[in-house]
């Protein structure tokens, strides 16, 4: 069977024969075909099964509004469900499979649903599976999940790349039919920056599908000449295969360019699709119109299509769905299909026109005042039952039928902000109305100008108005200007299983039922019946549903109103929304200066914010992370360890008011901090809750270096700028983030000084007398390299942090390792860092968790009463100062083998275990090699007065229930002798 | 959206971080007798108008300035953009 339904002429490239398969069977088509046109040419009408009743379906349309002909395109990882056969361009080797059928398209076991349609009416899901509740998870849901849904996913990662891009223009023209092209010519000739975008792969819009002449030549000749002129203009950008999917704020439009969808796979280095963000000063919407069907009994059989679609297939693609075709119309446009098909040699079975005064033809029979009341044919149309004007019935043999109920302007993008379409009585259709997106005007059929002349004329006018062009308008090309009137005819009286929405299987009966059951607003109608949902968003079905709703309610259609059109205009792949932001590129990966050195050492890394930090450094023989971490802790506490702490936020604060500024942002005082000293600082939010902590080192009278936690570095900087610019705009202080400028290492342990003495240049005294605990200084290391040294300790040991310009970070780490060999220097990662800070009782992110105050953290007295600071006032609130407020404490299991886990809750030793008797919770937990048991930090009501109390630590989620003792949070060296040594 | 930065011209809103109502500039006097109540209002009470709202935006991916943007919450129309520092000075904030 080779293209038996191929006609003469058309815009296909017959020199190019393309092989493709559908459901495993091989076919041939031509360049310029879509999958649908090629299948029709091969006499394949059946392309899918419907969603609910699994009824056999073929294409209804020839464009992106298609509800039925959805296929799985390609195979393997590139398999893509719900691809519209009507827009999928044919390519050599294309493979497609029908969806929603089992075992085969021609015999679908689920078609049994059609027999039970009385039980599957509107609101079926809401009504049927109410009881028993326990059945939901185990019985109903798995069945529904298996039965529902269109198509299937490959379950493999998408191998293709997607990009995002930005474009700017004076005028964006959406749609390249006669109106859009005319607007582009007008604007392009004026020198304005123009983008002309069309979702089709060919420019021309309806002109490709019609036999109209422009300037006494075929329409496509004018299109070719116009596009050639536009291509030559450097200020005009032509974009095919580009759907403008949404009109967003301030003249920003989203557009998806399908760069490689028409290829078997993207060319090397090319993306599959690009999401463009187009900034347009002005926009012309020339999106055309969509033909609407008429509902009648069994109007969904394969072969029943929109009349304009059959015309498109015949004129553009030289394909016909059958050799004997009937037309059912309520307007003159339907007759054009009959005329064109007749000219192409296709037999017209009859034109059934609902109007008693329909025009007659010499070429074919016109049945005036007649209606189609039913159809027959199992897997495709074979007969139509027609009721004639005199009430008599006639059976007409036909294998396809073109249905025309008039045209609906494509107003979608006019409604993406606040626009609501208005009803045009003359067209019996919605036209653009209300407030359009700023800068947008509408032309051509989208405006309701359904003649070609009207399209050309409004295109010129809108382009001139948008760009403020003065002067004479060039002569318009001559084109047909047939008057268009459309009278409403939505459905054939007495029909019931007459499909309005073929994609969701919504019939006239369902809309009536919905009304009967009280779902009378359009939004309710939509959700109860699912009318207008899914991939086509009701482009061919919404108005029919509204019209029936209006009739039942005794209202006019504008009174009933429409549902709201939202972006995207057509289905858009998540992949193109993500662009390159996926997998490891989901966010930028930041590497510390010692990263490559750590990698050489075999470090295991962990993501901390955007950073990758070494988590631990396994050595030979270690098989479990705990072995590495325990060793790193022990070695640091016994001799010396080094940890990269570059990721901590560093903010340089300079100016004569620097100290006054820090007094505002920290709850504790900084004015009296001596030069050469560091102080711990706690930052509160204005509501009195702790925001972040860190240290501020005073390097000079008017120069501080502030550190923040790794995770909050950006947020704290933003907050400090807020305080500086918005609250105290006249303080003489400047801020700059220097996180990336300095590589900073913690050198901790009893031998840390001995190690640093080998590195710090001899001019600098770092003995305990010369450089005591909490000292800081600008120094030099390794013979003149500028550096900063801070004597601060997170581990509780004698410790320093040394910072050098980032580009020396790698070299310094390697130097520390070489010089430290004699002390068995041990690099340690974030796990050991965390274990040591828990042992020492230092709060970190787990404790500064957005719910805790300075009082909770045991730092209540730090909040200065003598000065005002952010959060100081509201931390005085009664609710934050209850006598039994949570206080930070340590937790130790009574049995050293028991587990302590973060997230567990503390309960009294006796009494009920429930939320009402909750006493507190654990925020951090770790195995302490120093204590040889697990330990935890947490918050307990009135905790500082309950040290020594025995309690239960429970976690109903993990079935934890262990006896614990409440202890001081400072498990190691509570007097702080080590860090001061 | 596009925010017309007073110093840098029109910039995409993606460069900015949103904070909220610009009344946050009007931090109460902590020494006032009613200070505690004033601060509760300041921290928690917000107008939520369907219409014009002055709000704070931070040009994080730009010059790190705080701006006061007057935006219509119904239409997203932006009618005015000022440096927050200038707004703060105008209402008498200083040191």
PDB file of N, CA, C and O in Angstrom, chain A residues 465-509:
ATOM      1  N   UNK A 465       0.979  51.634  13.485  1.00  0.00           N
ATOM      2  CA  UNK A 465       0.596  52.213  14.778  1.00  0.00           C
ATOM      3  C   UNK A 465       1.609  51.837  15.856  1.00  0.00           C
ATOM      4  O   UNK A 465       2.001  52.677  16.674  1.00  0.00           O
ATOM      5  N   UNK A 466       2.056  50.587  15.840  1.00  0.00           N
ATOM      6  CA  UNK A 466       2.974  50.133  16.895  1.00  0.00           C
ATOM      7  C   UNK A 466       4.284  50.902  16.841  1.00  0.00           C
ATOM      8  O   UNK A 466       4.867  51.235  17.871  1.00  0.00           O
ATOM      9  N   UNK A 467       4.760  51.202  15.637  1.00  0.00           N
ATOM     10  CA  UNK A 467       6.065  51.840  15.496  1.00  0.00           C
ATOM     11  C   UNK A 467       5.953  53.347  15.291  1.00  0.00           C
ATOM     12  O   UNK A 467       6.967  54.030  15.124  1.00  0.00           O
ATOM     13  N   UNK A 468       4.730  53.833  15.270  1.00  0.00           N
ATOM     14  CA  UNK A 468       4.532  55.276  15.067  1.00  0.00           C
ATOM     15  C   UNK A 468       4.969  55.713  13.679  1.00  0.00           C
ATOM     16  O   UNK A 468       5.507  56.815  13.508  1.00  0.00           O
ATOM     17  N   UNK A 469       4.769  54.878  12.665  1.00  0.00           N
ATOM     18  CA  UNK A 469       5.200  55.209  11.307  1.00  0.00           C
ATOM     19  C   UNK A 469       4.187  56.144  10.661  1.00  0.00           C
ATOM     20  O   UNK A 469       2.986  55.886  10.687  1.00  0.00           O
ATOM     21  N   UNK A 470       4.711  57.204  10.080  1.00  0.00           N
ATOM     22  CA  UNK A 470       3.839  58.151   9.372  1.00  0.00           C
ATOM     23  C   UNK A 470       3.979  57.866   7.872  1.00  0.00           C
ATOM     24  O   UNK A 470       4.746  57.020   7.455  1.00  0.00           O
ATOM     25  N   UNK A 471       3.242  58.618   7.129  1.00  0.00           N
ATOM     26  CA  UNK A 471       3.441  58.550   5.680  1.00  0.00           C
ATOM     27  C   UNK A 471       2.500  57.583   5.002  1.00  0.00           C
ATOM     28  O   UNK A 471       1.738  56.874   5.640  1.00  0.00           O
ATOM     29  N   UNK A 472       2.612  57.596   3.687  1.00  0.00           N
ATOM     30  CA  UNK A 472       1.687  56.873   2.825  1.00  0.00           C
ATOM     31  C   UNK A 472       1.900  55.368   2.996  1.00  0.00           C
ATOM     32  O   UNK A 472       3.011  54.886   3.101  1.00  0.00           O
ATOM     33  N   UNK A 473       0.802  54.669   2.978  1.00  0.00           N
ATOM     34  CA  UNK A 473       0.884  53.219   3.027  1.00  0.00           C
ATOM     35  C   UNK A 473       1.042  52.693   1.610  1.00  0.00           C
ATOM     36  O   UNK A 473       0.325  53.111   0.703  1.00  0.00           O
ATOM     37  N   UNK A 474       1.990  51.791   1.443  1.00  0.00           N
ATOM     38  CA  UNK A 474       2.155  51.160   0.122  1.00  0.00           C
ATOM     39  C   UNK A 474       0.855  50.440  -0.241  1.00  0.00           C
ATOM     40  O   UNK A 474       0.091  50.038   0.631  1.00  0.00           O
ATOM     41  N   UNK A 475       0.639  50.292  -1.532  1.00  0.00           N
ATOM     42  CA  UNK A 475      -0.597  49.658  -1.996  1.00  0.00           C
ATOM     43  C   UNK A 475      -0.660  48.225  -1.463  1.00  0.00           C
ATOM     44  O   UNK A 475       0.307  47.475  -1.525  1.00  0.00           O
ATOM     45  N   UNK A 476      -1.836  47.874  -0.931  1.00  0.00           N
ATOM     46  CA  UNK A 476      -2.002  46.525  -0.407  1.00  0.00           C
ATOM     47  C   UNK A 476      -2.076  45.531  -1.553  1.00  0.00           C
ATOM     48  O   UNK A 476      -2.681  45.821  -2.582  1.00  0.00           O
ATOM     49  N   UNK A 477      -1.518  44.363  -1.407  1.00  0.00           N
ATOM     50  CA  UNK A 477      -1.724  43.321  -2.415  1.00  0.00           C
ATOM     51  C   UNK A 477      -3.223  43.010  -2.495  1.00  0.00           C
ATOM     52  O   UNK A 477      -3.922  43.056  -1.480  1.00  0.00           O
ATOM     53  N   UNK A 478      -3.699  42.698  -3.680  1.00  0.00           N
ATOM     54  CA  UNK A 478      -5.120  42.396  -3.815  1.00  0.00           C
ATOM     55  C   UNK A 478      -5.375  40.982  -3.321  1.00  0.00           C
ATOM     56  O   UNK A 478      -4.554  40.079  -3.522  1.00  0.00           O
ATOM     57  N   UNK A 479      -6.509  40.803  -2.653  1.00  0.00           N
ATOM     58  CA  UNK A 479      -6.839  39.486  -2.102  1.00  0.00           C
ATOM     59  C   UNK A 479      -8.337  39.381  -1.895  1.00  0.00           C
ATOM     60  O   UNK A 479      -9.037  40.401  -1.870  1.00  0.00           O
ATOM     61  N   UNK A 480      -8.804  38.154  -1.726  1.00  0.00           N
ATOM     62  CA  UNK A 480     -10.245  37.948  -1.541  1.00  0.00           C
ATOM     63  C   UNK A 480     -10.727  38.677  -0.292  1.00  0.00           C
ATOM     64  O   UNK A 480     -10.004  38.794   0.690  1.00  0.00           O
ATOM     65  N   UNK A 481     -11.945  39.157  -0.378  1.00  0.00           N
ATOM     66  CA  UNK A 481     -12.502  39.885   0.763  1.00  0.00           C
ATOM     67  C   UNK A 481     -13.948  39.442   0.975  1.00  0.00           C
ATOM     68  O   UNK A 481     -14.844  40.270   1.116  1.00  0.00           O
ATOM     69  N   UNK A 482     -14.159  38.135   0.935  1.00  0.00           N
ATOM     70  CA  UNK A 482     -15.521  37.619   1.062  1.00  0.00           C
ATOM     71  C   UNK A 482     -16.085  37.981   2.425  1.00  0.00           C
ATOM     72  O   UNK A 482     -15.401  37.842   3.436  1.00  0.00           O
ATOM     73  N   UNK A 483     -17.336  38.483   2.437  1.00  0.00           N
ATOM     74  CA  UNK A 483     -17.950  38.803   3.733  1.00  0.00           C
ATOM     75  C   UNK A 483     -18.149  37.522   4.546  1.00  0.00           C
ATOM     76  O   UNK A 483     -18.488  36.478   3.979  1.00  0.00           O
ATOM     77  N   UNK A 484     -17.879  37.603   5.849  1.00  0.00           N
ATOM     78  CA  UNK A 484     -18.004  36.422   6.702  1.00  0.00           C
ATOM     79  C   UNK A 484     -19.057  36.669   7.763  1.00  0.00           C
ATOM     80  O   UNK A 484     -18.964  37.618   8.534  1.00  0.00           O
ATOM     81  N   UNK A 485     -20.080  35.853   7.731  1.00  0.00           N
ATOM     82  CA  UNK A 485     -21.002  35.852   8.866  1.00  0.00           C
ATOM     83  C   UNK A 485     -21.060  34.437   9.388  1.00  0.00           C
ATOM     84  O   UNK A 485     -21.018  33.471   8.622  1.00  0.00           O
ATOM     85  N   UNK A 486     -21.093  34.321  10.676  1.00  0.00           N
ATOM     86  CA  UNK A 486     -21.184  32.995  11.284  1.00  0.00           C
ATOM     87  C   UNK A 486     -22.376  33.003  12.218  1.00  0.00           C
ATOM     88  O   UNK A 486     -22.481  33.868  13.089  1.00  0.00           O
ATOM     89  N   UNK A 487     -23.272  32.072  12.021  1.00  0.00           N
ATOM     90  CA  UNK A 487     -24.402  31.966  12.933  1.00  0.00           C
ATOM     91  C   UNK A 487     -24.166  30.749  13.808  1.00  0.00           C
ATOM     92  O   UNK A 487     -23.604  29.755  13.367  1.00  0.00           O
ATOM     93  N   UNK A 488     -24.562  30.838  15.087  1.00  0.00           N
ATOM     94  CA  UNK A 488     -24.253  29.737  15.997  1.00  0.00           C
ATOM     95  C   UNK A 488     -24.968  28.455  15.594  1.00  0.00           C
ATOM     96  O   UNK A 488     -26.147  28.468  15.263  1.00  0.00           O
ATOM     97  N   UNK A 489     -24.244  27.389  15.555  1.00  0.00           N
ATOM     98  CA  UNK A 489     -24.842  26.050  15.441  1.00  0.00           C
ATOM     99  C   UNK A 489     -23.880  25.105  16.142  1.00  0.00           C
ATOM    100  O   UNK A 489     -22.847  24.733  15.613  1.00  0.00           O
ATOM    101  N   UNK A 490     -24.226  24.758  17.376  1.00  0.00           N
ATOM    102  CA  UNK A 490     -23.243  24.061  18.210  1.00  0.00           C
ATOM    103  C   UNK A 490     -23.388  22.554  18.164  1.00  0.00           C
ATOM    104  O   UNK A 490     -22.409  21.833  18.177  1.00  0.00           O
ATOM    105  N   UNK A 491     -24.646  22.101  18.140  1.00  0.00           N
ATOM    106  CA  UNK A 491     -24.834  20.652  18.165  1.00  0.00           C
ATOM    107  C   UNK A 491     -26.151  20.307  17.501  1.00  0.00           C
ATOM    108  O   UNK A 491     -27.035  21.158  17.375  1.00  0.00           O
ATOM    109  N   UNK A 492     -26.254  19.070  17.087  1.00  0.00           N
ATOM    110  CA  UNK A 492     -27.463  18.603  16.427  1.00  0.00           C
ATOM    111  C   UNK A 492     -28.456  18.190  17.505  1.00  0.00           C
ATOM    112  O   UNK A 492     -28.121  17.419  18.412  1.00  0.00           O
ATOM    113  N   UNK A 493     -29.646  18.755  17.402  1.00  0.00           N
ATOM    114  CA  UNK A 493     -30.703  18.506  18.392  1.00  0.00           C
ATOM    115  C   UNK A 493     -30.877  16.998  18.638  1.00  0.00           C
ATOM    116  O   UNK A 493     -30.895  16.215  17.691  1.00  0.00           O
ATOM    117  N   UNK A 494     -30.998  16.631  19.893  1.00  0.00           N
ATOM    118  CA  UNK A 494     -31.294  15.232  20.216  1.00  0.00           C
ATOM    119  C   UNK A 494     -30.072  14.356  20.353  1.00  0.00           C
ATOM    120  O   UNK A 494     -30.192  13.185  20.720  1.00  0.00           O
ATOM    121  N   UNK A 495     -28.882  14.892  20.099  1.00  0.00           N
ATOM    122  CA  UNK A 495     -27.695  14.053  20.223  1.00  0.00           C
ATOM    123  C   UNK A 495     -27.333  13.880  21.688  1.00  0.00           C
ATOM    124  O   UNK A 495     -27.710  14.683  22.536  1.00  0.00           O
ATOM    125  N   UNK A 496     -26.622  12.831  21.989  1.00  0.00           N
ATOM    126  CA  UNK A 496     -26.250  12.589  23.372  1.00  0.00           C
ATOM    127  C   UNK A 496     -24.772  12.197  23.452  1.00  0.00           C
ATOM    128  O   UNK A 496     -23.960  12.913  24.014  1.00  0.00           O
ATOM    129  N   UNK A 497     -24.426  11.068  22.819  1.00  0.00           N
ATOM    130  CA  UNK A 497     -23.002  10.725  22.785  1.00  0.00           C
ATOM    131  C   UNK A 497     -22.373  11.425  21.586  1.00  0.00           C
ATOM    132  O   UNK A 497     -21.943  10.820  20.608  1.00  0.00           O
ATOM    133  N   UNK A 498     -22.368  12.727  21.716  1.00  0.00           N
ATOM    134  CA  UNK A 498     -21.807  13.577  20.672  1.00  0.00           C
ATOM    135  C   UNK A 498     -20.620  14.276  21.304  1.00  0.00           C
ATOM    136  O   UNK A 498     -20.782  14.963  22.320  1.00  0.00           O
ATOM    137  N   UNK A 499     -19.449  14.078  20.735  1.00  0.00           N
ATOM    138  CA  UNK A 499     -18.237  14.532  21.419  1.00  0.00           C
ATOM    139  C   UNK A 499     -17.995  16.029  21.238  1.00  0.00           C
ATOM    140  O   UNK A 499     -17.999  16.542  20.113  1.00  0.00           O
ATOM    141  N   UNK A 500     -17.801  16.678  22.381  1.00  0.00           N
ATOM    142  CA  UNK A 500     -17.367  18.072  22.364  1.00  0.00           C
ATOM    143  C   UNK A 500     -15.842  18.067  22.453  1.00  0.00           C
ATOM    144  O   UNK A 500     -15.144  18.617  21.634  1.00  0.00           O
ATOM    145  N   UNK A 501     -15.351  17.414  23.520  1.00  0.00           N
ATOM    146  CA  UNK A 501     -13.916  17.347  23.760  1.00  0.00           C
ATOM    147  C   UNK A 501     -13.478  15.915  23.504  1.00  0.00           C
ATOM    148  O   UNK A 501     -13.710  15.025  24.314  1.00  0.00           O
ATOM    149  N   UNK A 502     -12.847  15.697  22.365  1.00  0.00           N
ATOM    150  CA  UNK A 502     -12.472  14.331  22.020  1.00  0.00           C
ATOM    151  C   UNK A 502     -11.282  13.867  22.843  1.00  0.00           C
ATOM    152  O   UNK A 502     -11.108  12.685  23.084  1.00  0.00           O
ATOM    153  N   UNK A 503     -10.435  14.813  23.264  1.00  0.00           N
ATOM    154  CA  UNK A 503      -9.276  14.392  24.036  1.00  0.00           C
ATOM    155  C   UNK A 503      -9.673  13.824  25.392  1.00  0.00           C
ATOM    156  O   UNK A 503      -9.103  12.864  25.857  1.00  0.00           O
ATOM    157  N   UNK A 504     -10.653  14.459  26.035  1.00  0.00           N
ATOM    158  CA  UNK A 504     -11.055  14.014  27.363  1.00  0.00           C
ATOM    159  C   UNK A 504     -12.346  13.218  27.357  1.00  0.00           C
ATOM    160  O   UNK A 504     -12.893  12.931  28.411  1.00  0.00           O
ATOM    161  N   UNK A 505     -12.837  12.875  26.176  1.00  0.00           N
ATOM    162  CA  UNK A 505     -14.079  12.129  26.078  1.00  0.00           C
ATOM    163  C   UNK A 505     -15.217  12.816  26.816  1.00  0.00           C
ATOM    164  O   UNK A 505     -15.874  12.222  27.680  1.00  0.00           O
ATOM    165  N   UNK A 506     -15.427  14.081  26.523  1.00  0.00           N
ATOM    166  CA  UNK A 506     -16.548  14.808  27.119  1.00  0.00           C
ATOM    167  C   UNK A 506     -17.610  14.991  26.034  1.00  0.00           C
ATOM    168  O   UNK A 506     -17.331  15.528  24.968  1.00  0.00           O
ATOM    169  N   UNK A 507     -18.812  14.505  26.328  1.00  0.00           N
ATOM    170  CA  UNK A 507     -19.900  14.562  25.352  1.00  0.00           C
ATOM    171  C   UNK A 507     -20.935  15.607  25.755  1.00  0.00           C
ATOM    172  O   UNK A 507     -20.901  16.140  26.878  1.00  0.00           O
ATOM    173  N   UNK A 508     -21.847  15.865  24.858  1.00  0.00           N
ATOM    174  CA  UNK A 508     -22.955  16.783  25.148  1.00  0.00           C
ATOM    175  C   UNK A 508     -23.696  16.311  26.393  1.00  0.00           C
ATOM    176  O   UNK A 508     -24.048  17.094  27.273  1.00  0.00           O
ATOM    177  N   UNK A 509     -23.857  14.986  26.488  1.00  0.00           N
ATOM    178  CA  UNK A 509     -24.554  14.413  27.641  1.00  0.00           C
ATOM    179  C   UNK A 509     -23.845  14.757  28.957  1.00  0.00           C
ATOM    180  O   UNK A 509     -24.482  15.034  29.972  1.00  0.00           O
TER     181      UNK A 509
END
